[in-house]
mmCIF file of C-alpha atoms (C1' of nucleotides) in Angstrom:
data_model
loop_
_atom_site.group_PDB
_atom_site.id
_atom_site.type_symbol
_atom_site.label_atom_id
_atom_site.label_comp_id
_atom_site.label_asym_id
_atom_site.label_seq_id
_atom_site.Cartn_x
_atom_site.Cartn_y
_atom_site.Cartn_z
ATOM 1 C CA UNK A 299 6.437 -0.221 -2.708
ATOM 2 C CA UNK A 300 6.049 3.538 -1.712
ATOM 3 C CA UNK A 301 2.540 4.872 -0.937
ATOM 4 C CA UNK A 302 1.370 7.325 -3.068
ATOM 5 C CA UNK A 303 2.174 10.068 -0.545
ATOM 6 C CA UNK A 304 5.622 8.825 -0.253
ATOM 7 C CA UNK A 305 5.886 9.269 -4.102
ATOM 8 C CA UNK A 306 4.644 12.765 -4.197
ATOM 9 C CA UNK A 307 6.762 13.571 -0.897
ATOM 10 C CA UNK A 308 9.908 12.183 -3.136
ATOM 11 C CA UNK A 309 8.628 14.257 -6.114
ATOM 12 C CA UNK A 310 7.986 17.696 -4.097
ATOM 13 C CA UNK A 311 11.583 17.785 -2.403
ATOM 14 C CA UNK A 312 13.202 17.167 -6.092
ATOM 15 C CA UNK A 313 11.251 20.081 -7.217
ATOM 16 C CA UNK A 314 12.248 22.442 -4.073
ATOM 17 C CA UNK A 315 15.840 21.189 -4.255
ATOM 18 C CA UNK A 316 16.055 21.907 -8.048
ATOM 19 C CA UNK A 317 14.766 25.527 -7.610
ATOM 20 C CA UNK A 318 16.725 26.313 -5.001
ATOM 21 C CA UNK A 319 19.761 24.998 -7.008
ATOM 22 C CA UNK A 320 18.841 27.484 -9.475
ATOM 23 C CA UNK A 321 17.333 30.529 -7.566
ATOM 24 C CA UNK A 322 17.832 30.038 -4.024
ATOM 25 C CA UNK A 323 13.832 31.779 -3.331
ATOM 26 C CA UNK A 324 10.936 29.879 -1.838
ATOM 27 C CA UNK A 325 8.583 27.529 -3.456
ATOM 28 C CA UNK A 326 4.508 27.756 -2.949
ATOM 29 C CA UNK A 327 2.131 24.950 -2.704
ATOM 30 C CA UNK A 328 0.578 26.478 -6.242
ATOM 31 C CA UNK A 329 3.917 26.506 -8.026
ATOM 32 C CA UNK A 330 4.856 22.827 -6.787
ATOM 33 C CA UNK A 331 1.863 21.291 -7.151
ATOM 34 C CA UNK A 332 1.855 22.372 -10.862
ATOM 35 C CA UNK A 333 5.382 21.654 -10.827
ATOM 36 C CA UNK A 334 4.840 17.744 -10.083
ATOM 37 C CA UNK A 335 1.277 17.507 -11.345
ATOM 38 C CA UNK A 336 -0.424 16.688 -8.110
ATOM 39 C CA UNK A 337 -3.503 17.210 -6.407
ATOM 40 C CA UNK A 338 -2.963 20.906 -4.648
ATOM 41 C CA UNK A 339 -4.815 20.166 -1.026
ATOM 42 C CA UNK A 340 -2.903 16.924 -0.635
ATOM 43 C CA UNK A 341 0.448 18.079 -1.464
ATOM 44 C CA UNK A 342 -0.518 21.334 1.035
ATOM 45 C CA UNK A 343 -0.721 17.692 3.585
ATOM 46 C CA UNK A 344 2.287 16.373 2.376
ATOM 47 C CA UNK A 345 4.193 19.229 2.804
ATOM 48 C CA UNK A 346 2.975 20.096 6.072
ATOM 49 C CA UNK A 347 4.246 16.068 7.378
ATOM 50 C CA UNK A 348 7.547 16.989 5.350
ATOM 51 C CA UNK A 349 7.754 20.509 7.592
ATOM 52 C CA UNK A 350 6.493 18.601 10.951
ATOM 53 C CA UNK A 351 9.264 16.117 10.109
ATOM 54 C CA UNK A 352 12.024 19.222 9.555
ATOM 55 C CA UNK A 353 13.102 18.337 6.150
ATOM 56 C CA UNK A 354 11.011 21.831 5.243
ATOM 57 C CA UNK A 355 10.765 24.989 6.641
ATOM 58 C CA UNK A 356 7.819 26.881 5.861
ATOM 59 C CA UNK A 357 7.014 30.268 6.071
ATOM 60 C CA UNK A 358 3.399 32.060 6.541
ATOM 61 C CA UNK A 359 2.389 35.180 4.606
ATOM 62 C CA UNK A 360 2.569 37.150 1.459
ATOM 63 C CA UNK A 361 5.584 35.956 -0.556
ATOM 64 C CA UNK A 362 5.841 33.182 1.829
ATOM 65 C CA UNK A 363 6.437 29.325 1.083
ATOM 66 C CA UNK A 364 8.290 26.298 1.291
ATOM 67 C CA UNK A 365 12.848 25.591 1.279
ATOM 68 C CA UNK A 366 14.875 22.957 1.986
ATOM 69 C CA UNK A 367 15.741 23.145 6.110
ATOM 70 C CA UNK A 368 19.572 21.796 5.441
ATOM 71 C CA UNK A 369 19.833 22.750 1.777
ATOM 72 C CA UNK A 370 20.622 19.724 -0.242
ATOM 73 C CA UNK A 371 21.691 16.939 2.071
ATOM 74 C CA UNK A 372 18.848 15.093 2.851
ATOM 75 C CA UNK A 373 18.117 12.179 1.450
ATOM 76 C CA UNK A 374 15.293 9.327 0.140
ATOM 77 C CA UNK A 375 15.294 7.687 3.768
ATOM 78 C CA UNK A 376 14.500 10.469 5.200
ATOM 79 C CA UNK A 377 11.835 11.544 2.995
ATOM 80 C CA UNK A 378 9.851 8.121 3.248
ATOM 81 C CA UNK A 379 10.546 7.915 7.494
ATOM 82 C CA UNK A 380 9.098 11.304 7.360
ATOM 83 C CA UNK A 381 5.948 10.180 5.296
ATOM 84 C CA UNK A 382 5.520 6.560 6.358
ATOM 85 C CA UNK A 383 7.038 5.725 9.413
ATOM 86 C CA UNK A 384 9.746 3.168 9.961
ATOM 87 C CA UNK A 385 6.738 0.814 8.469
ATOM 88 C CA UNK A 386 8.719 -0.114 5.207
ATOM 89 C CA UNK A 387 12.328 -0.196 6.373
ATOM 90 C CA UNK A 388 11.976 -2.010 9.789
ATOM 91 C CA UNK A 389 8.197 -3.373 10.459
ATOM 92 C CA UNK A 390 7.801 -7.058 10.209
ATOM 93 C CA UNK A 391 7.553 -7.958 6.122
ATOM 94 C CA UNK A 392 4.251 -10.467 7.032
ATOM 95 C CA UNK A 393 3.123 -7.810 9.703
ATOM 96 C CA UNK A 394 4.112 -9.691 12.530
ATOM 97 C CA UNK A 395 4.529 -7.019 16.217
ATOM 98 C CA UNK A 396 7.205 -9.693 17.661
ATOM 99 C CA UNK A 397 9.037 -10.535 14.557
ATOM 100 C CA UNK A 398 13.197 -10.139 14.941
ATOM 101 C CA UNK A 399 17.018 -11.807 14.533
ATOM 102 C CA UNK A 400 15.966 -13.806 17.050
ATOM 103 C CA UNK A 401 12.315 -14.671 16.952
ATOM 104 C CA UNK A 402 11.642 -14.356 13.053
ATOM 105 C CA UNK A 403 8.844 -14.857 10.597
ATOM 106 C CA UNK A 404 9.585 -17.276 7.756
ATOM 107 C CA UNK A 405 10.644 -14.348 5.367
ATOM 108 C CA UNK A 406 12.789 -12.262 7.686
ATOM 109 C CA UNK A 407 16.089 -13.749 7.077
ATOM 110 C CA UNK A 408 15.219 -14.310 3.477
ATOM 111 C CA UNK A 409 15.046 -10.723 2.840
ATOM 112 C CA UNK A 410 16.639 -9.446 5.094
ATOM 113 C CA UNK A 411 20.021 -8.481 3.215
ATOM 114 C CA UNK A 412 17.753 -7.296 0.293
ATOM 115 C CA UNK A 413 16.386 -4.615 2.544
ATOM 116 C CA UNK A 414 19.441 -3.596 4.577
ATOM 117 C CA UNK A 415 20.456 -2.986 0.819
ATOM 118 C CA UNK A 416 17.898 -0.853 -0.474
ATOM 119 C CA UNK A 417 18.341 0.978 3.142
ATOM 120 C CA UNK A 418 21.479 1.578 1.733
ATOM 121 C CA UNK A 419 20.749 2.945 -1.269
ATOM 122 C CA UNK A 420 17.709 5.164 -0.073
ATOM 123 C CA UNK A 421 20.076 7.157 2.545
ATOM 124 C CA UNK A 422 22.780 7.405 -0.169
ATOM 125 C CA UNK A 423 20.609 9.234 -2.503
ATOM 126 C CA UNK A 424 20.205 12.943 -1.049
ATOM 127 C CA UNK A 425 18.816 15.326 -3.003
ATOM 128 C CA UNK A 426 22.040 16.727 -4.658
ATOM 129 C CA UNK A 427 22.762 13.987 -6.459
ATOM 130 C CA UNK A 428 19.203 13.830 -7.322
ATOM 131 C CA UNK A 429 18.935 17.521 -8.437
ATOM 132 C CA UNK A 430 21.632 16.952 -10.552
ATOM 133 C CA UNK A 431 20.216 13.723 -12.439
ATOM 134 C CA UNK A 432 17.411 17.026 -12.787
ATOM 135 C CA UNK A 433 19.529 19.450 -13.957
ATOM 136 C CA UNK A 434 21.772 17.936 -16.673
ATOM 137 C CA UNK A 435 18.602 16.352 -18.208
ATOM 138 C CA UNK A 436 18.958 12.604 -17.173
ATOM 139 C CA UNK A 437 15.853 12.064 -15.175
ATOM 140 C CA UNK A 438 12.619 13.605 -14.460
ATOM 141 C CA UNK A 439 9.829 14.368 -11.700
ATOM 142 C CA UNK A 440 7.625 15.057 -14.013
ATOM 143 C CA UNK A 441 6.056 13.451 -16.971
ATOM 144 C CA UNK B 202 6.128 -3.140 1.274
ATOM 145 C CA UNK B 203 3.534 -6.086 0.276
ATOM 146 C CA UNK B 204 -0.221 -5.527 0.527
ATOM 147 C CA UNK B 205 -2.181 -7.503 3.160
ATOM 148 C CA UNK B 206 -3.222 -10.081 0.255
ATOM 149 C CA UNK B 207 0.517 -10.965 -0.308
ATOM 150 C CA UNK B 208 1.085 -11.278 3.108
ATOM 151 C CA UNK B 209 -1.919 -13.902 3.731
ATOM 152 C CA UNK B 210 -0.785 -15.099 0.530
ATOM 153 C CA UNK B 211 2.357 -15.998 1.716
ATOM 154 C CA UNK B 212 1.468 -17.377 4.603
ATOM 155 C CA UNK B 213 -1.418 -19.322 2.866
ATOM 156 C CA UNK B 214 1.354 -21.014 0.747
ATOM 157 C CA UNK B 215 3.654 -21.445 3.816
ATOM 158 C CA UNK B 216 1.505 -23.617 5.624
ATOM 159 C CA UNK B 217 -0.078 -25.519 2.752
ATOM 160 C CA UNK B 218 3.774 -26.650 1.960
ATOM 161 C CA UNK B 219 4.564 -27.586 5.688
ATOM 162 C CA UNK B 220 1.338 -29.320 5.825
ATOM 163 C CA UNK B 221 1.954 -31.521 2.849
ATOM 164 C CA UNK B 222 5.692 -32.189 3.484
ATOM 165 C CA UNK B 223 4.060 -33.749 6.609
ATOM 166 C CA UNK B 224 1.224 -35.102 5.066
ATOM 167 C CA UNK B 225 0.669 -34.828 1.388
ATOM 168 C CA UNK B 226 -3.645 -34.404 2.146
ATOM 169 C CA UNK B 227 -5.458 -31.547 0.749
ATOM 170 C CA UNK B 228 -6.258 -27.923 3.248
ATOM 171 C CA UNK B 229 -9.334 -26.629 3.332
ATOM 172 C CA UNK B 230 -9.781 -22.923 4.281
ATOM 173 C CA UNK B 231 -11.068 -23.121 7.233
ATOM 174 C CA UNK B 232 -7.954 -25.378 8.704
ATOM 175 C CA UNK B 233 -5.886 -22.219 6.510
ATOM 176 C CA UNK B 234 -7.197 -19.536 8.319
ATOM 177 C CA UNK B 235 -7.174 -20.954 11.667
ATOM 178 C CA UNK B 236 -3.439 -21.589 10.845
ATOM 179 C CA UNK B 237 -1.923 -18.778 10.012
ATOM 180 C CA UNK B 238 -5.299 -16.259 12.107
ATOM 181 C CA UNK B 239 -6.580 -14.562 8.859
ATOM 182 C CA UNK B 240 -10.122 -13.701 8.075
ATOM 183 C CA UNK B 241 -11.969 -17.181 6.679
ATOM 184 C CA UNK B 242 -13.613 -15.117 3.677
ATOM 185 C CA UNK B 243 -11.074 -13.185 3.047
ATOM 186 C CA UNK B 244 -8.821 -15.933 2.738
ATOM 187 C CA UNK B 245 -10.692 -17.878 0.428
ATOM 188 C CA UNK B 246 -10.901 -14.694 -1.684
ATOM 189 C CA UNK B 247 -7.121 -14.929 -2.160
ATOM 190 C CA UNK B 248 -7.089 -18.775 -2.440
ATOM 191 C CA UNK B 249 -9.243 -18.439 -5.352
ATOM 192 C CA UNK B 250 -6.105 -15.876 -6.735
ATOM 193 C CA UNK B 251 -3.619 -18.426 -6.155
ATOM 194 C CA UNK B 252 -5.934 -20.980 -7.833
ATOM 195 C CA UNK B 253 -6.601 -19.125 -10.912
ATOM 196 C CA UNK B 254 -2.717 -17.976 -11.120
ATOM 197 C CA UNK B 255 -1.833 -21.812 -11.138
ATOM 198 C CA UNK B 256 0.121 -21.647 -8.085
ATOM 199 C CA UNK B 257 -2.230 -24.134 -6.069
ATOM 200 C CA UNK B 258 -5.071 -26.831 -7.508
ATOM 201 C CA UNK B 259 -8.247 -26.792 -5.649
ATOM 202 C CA UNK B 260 -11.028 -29.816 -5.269
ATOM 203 C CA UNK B 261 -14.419 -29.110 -4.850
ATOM 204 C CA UNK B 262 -17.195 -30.988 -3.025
ATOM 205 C CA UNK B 263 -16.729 -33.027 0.422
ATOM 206 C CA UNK B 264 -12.893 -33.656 1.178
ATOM 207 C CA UNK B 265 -12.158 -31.142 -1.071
ATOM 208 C CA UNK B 266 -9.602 -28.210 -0.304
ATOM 209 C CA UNK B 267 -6.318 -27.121 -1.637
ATOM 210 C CA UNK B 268 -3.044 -28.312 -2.620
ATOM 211 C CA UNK B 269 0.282 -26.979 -4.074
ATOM 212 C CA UNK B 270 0.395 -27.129 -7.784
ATOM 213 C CA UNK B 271 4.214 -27.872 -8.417
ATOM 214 C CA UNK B 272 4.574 -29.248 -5.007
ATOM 215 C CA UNK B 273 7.490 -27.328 -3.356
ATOM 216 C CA UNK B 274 8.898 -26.012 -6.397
ATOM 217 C CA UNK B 275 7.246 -22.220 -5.697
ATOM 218 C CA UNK B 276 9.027 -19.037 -5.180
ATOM 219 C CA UNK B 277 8.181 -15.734 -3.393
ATOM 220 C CA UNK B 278 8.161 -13.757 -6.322
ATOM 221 C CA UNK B 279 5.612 -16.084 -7.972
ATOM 222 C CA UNK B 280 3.119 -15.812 -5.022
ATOM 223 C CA UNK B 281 3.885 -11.756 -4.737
ATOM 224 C CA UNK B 282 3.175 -11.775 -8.772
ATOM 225 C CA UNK B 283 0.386 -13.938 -8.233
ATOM 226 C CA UNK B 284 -1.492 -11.627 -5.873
ATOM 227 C CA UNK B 285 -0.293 -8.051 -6.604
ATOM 228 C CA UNK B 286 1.046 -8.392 -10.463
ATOM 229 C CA UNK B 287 3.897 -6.519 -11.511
ATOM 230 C CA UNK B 288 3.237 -3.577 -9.797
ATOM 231 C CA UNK B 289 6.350 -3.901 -6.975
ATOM 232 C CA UNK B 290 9.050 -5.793 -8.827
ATOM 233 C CA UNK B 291 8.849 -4.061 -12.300
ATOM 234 C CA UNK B 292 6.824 -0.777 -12.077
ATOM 235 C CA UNK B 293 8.229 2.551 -11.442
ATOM 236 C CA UNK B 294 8.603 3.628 -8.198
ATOM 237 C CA UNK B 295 7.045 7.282 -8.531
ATOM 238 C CA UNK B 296 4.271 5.914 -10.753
ATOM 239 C CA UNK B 297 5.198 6.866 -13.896
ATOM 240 C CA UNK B 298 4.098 5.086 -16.852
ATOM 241 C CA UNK B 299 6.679 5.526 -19.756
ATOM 242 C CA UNK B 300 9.623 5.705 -16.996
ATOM 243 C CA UNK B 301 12.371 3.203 -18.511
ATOM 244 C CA UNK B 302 16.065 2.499 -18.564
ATOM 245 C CA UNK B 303 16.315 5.069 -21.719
ATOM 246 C CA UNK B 304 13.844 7.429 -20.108
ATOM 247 C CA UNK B 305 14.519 7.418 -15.910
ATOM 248 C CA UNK B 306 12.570 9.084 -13.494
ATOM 249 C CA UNK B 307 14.420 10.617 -10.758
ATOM 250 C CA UNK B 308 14.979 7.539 -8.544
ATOM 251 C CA UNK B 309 15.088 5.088 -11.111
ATOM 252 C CA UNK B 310 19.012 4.205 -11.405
ATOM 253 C CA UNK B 311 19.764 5.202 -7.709
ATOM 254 C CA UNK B 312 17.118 2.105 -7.109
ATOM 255 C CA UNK B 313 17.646 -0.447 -9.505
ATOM 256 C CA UNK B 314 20.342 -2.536 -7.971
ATOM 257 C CA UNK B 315 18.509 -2.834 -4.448
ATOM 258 C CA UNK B 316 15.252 -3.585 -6.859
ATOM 259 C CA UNK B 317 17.239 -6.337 -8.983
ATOM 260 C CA UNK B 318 18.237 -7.958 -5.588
ATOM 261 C CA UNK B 319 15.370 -7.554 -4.056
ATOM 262 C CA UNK B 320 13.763 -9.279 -6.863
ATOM 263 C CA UNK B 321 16.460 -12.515 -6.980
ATOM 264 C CA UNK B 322 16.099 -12.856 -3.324
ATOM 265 C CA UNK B 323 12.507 -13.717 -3.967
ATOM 266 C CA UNK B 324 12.972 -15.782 -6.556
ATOM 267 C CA UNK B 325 15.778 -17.722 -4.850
ATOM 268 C CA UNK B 326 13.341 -18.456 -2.105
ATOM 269 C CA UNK B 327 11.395 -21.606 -2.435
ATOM 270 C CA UNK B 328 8.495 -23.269 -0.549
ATOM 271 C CA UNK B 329 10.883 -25.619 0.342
ATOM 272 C CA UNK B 330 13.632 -23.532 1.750
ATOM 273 C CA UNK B 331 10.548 -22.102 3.741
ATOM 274 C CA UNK B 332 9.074 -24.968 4.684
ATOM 275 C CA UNK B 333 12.224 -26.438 6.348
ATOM 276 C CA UNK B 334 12.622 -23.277 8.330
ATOM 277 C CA UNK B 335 9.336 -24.304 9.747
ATOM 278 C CA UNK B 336 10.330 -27.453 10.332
ATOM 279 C CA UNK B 337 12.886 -27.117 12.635
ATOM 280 C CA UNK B 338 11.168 -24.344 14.068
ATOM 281 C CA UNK B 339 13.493 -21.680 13.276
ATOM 282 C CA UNK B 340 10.849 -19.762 12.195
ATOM 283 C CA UNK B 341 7.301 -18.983 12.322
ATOM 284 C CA UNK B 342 4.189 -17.960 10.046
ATOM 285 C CA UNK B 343 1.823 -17.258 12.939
ATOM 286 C CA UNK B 344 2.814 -15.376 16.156
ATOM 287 C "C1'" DT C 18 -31.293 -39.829 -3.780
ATOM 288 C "C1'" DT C 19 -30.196 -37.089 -0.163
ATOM 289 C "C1'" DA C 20 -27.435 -34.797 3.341
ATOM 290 C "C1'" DA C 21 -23.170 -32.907 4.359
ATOM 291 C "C1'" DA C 22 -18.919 -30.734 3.394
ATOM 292 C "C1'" DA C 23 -16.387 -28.368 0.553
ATOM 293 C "C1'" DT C 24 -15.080 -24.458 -3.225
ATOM 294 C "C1'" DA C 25 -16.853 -20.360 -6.389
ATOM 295 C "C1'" DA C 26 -18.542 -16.071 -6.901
ATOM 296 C "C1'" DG C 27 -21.180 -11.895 -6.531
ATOM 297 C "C1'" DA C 28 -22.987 -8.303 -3.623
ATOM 298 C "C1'" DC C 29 -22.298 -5.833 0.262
ATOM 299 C "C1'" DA C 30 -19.776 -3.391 4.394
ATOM 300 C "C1'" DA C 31 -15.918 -1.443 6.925
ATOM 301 C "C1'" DA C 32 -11.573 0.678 7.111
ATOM 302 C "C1'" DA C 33 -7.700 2.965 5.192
ATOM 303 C "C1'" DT C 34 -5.829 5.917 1.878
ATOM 304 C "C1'" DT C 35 -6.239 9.515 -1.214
ATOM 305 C "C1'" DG C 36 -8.127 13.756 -2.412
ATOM 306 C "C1'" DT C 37 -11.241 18.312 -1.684
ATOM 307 C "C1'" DC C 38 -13.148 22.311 0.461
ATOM 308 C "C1'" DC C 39 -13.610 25.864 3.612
ATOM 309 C "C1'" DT C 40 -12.222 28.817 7.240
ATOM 310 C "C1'" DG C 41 -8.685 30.775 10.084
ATOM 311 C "C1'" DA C 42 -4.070 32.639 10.927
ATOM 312 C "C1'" DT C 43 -0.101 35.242 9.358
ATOM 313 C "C1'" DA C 44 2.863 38.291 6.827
ATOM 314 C "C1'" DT C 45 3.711 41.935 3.512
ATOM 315 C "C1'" DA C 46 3.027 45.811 0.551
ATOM 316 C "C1'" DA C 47 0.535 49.663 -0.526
ATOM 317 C "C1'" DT D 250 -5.007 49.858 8.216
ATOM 318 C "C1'" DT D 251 -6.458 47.177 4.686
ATOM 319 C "C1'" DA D 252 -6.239 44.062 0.793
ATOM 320 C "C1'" DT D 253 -3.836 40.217 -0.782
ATOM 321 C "C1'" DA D 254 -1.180 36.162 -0.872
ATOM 322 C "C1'" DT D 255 0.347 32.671 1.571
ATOM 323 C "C1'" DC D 256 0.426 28.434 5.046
ATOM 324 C "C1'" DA D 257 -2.413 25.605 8.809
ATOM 325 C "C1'" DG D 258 -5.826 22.660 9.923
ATOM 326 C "C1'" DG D 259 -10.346 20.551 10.408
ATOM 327 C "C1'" DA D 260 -14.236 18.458 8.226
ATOM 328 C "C1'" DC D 261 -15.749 16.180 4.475
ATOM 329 C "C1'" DA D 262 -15.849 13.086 0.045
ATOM 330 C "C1'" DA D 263 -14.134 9.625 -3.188
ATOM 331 C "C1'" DT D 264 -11.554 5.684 -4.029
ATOM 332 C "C1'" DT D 265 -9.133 1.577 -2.936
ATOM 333 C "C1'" DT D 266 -8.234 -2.102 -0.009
ATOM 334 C "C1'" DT D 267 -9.714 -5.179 3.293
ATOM 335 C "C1'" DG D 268 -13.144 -7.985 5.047
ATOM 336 C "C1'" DT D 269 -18.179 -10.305 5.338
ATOM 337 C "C1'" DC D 270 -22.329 -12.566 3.947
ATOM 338 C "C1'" DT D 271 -25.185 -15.252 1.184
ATOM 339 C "C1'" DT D 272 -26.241 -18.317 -2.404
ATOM 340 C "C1'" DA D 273 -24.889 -21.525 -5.970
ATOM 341 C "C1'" DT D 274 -22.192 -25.439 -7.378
ATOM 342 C "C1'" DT D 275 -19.636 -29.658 -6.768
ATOM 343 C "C1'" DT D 276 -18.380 -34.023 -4.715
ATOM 344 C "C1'" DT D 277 -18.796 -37.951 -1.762
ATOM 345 C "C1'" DA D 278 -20.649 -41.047 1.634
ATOM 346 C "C1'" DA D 279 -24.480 -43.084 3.495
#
DNA sequence: TTAAAATAAGACAAAATTGTCCTGATATAA
DNA sequence: TTATATCAGGACAATTTTGTCTTATTTTAA
């Protein structure tokens, strides 16, 4: 469903969000990609999409690194639209440029109520609630 | 959301139902992937998936070509299981391997509903709901 | 029996995604 | 000012997915 960039972008903002719950400081590529046990170079990528995109702000330097840009309310839309595009939550399901409500493929009306429902879901989840799953020990990011 | 196979696929199994409501003979691939504009090899790659996964019967030698196993009894999440396995409907969404209901990564509660609908919207949807939306041209499988 | 028309399957090629490495730019502390 | 620790970004490499080509096998009609 998500690419795996998507699924390290969801991973790294859990991370940031649950140290900054804690500690409030800045997070480094090193410290996250340990953190989430992912390939360092790519997540540097990832991040730098996810700061591009504004969900991060990044700062250069000695004792520099990576927070949240609007603290804790951002959420799993946000993080994907940032990564992949509006590919997954409005491109044609068969890949078709011209597919819509009025001119659709043979799936679009099928599915379509399943995916304005997971829409739903993804901007409902911001990181607070998902920092909290974290925190009190009922879900991981990490194996 | 679905991989370029399951795409093809379902558009493979699309027009092999419309054709046989209107006709009941056997497709060959290249009459397929003129149909729905996919790559002739490629497509017969993926025919030979739906073959061995039971969804479709193929006949070798002249006048040979493909037909639908059960007829129009076929869902979406057969052909999607068919092509990419379990992968989307049942695997976890960060990639974990041991994430469960007991044992939850980080986005697997928040997702599950819009997964479990996801998941009966494609098994509610049948070659021959499909296949009628073709019909009366309310919808299309090539643009 | 032979030619033609079809699927089966393996090897190969191209493109996209994922992942790595190196160098440059920037900020801070000593 | 200099050494160090950090992000930025381009070029490269590996892997996966997508797509192609060629040959073998099967079936049927002539």
């Amino acid at each position: 469903m998500f690419s795996k960039r998507c699924e390290y972008a969801i991973k790294i903002m859990t991370f940031i969000a649950h140290q900054q719950k804690k500690s409030n400081k800045k997070v480094d590529v090193d410290a996250i990609s340990k953190a989430i046990d992912s390939p360092k170079a790519f997540t540097a990528k990832i991040l730098q999409d996810l700061v591009k995109s504004d969900l991060l702000v990044s700062t250069r330097g000695r004792f520099g690194g990576f927070s949240l840009s609007a603290q804790i309310d951002i959420n799993l839309k946000q993080i994907i639209e940032a990564i992949d595009g509006h590919k997954l939550l409005e491109g044609c399901l068969l890949g078709f440029g011209a597919c819509s409500e009025k001119n659709p493929c043979v799936v679009h009306h099928q599915l379509k109520s399943a995916r304005e429902i997971l829409k739903l879901k993804l901007r409902d989840t911001n990181l607070e609630i998902i920092a909290k799953r974290v925190n009190e020990k009922n879900a991981y990011f990490k194996e």
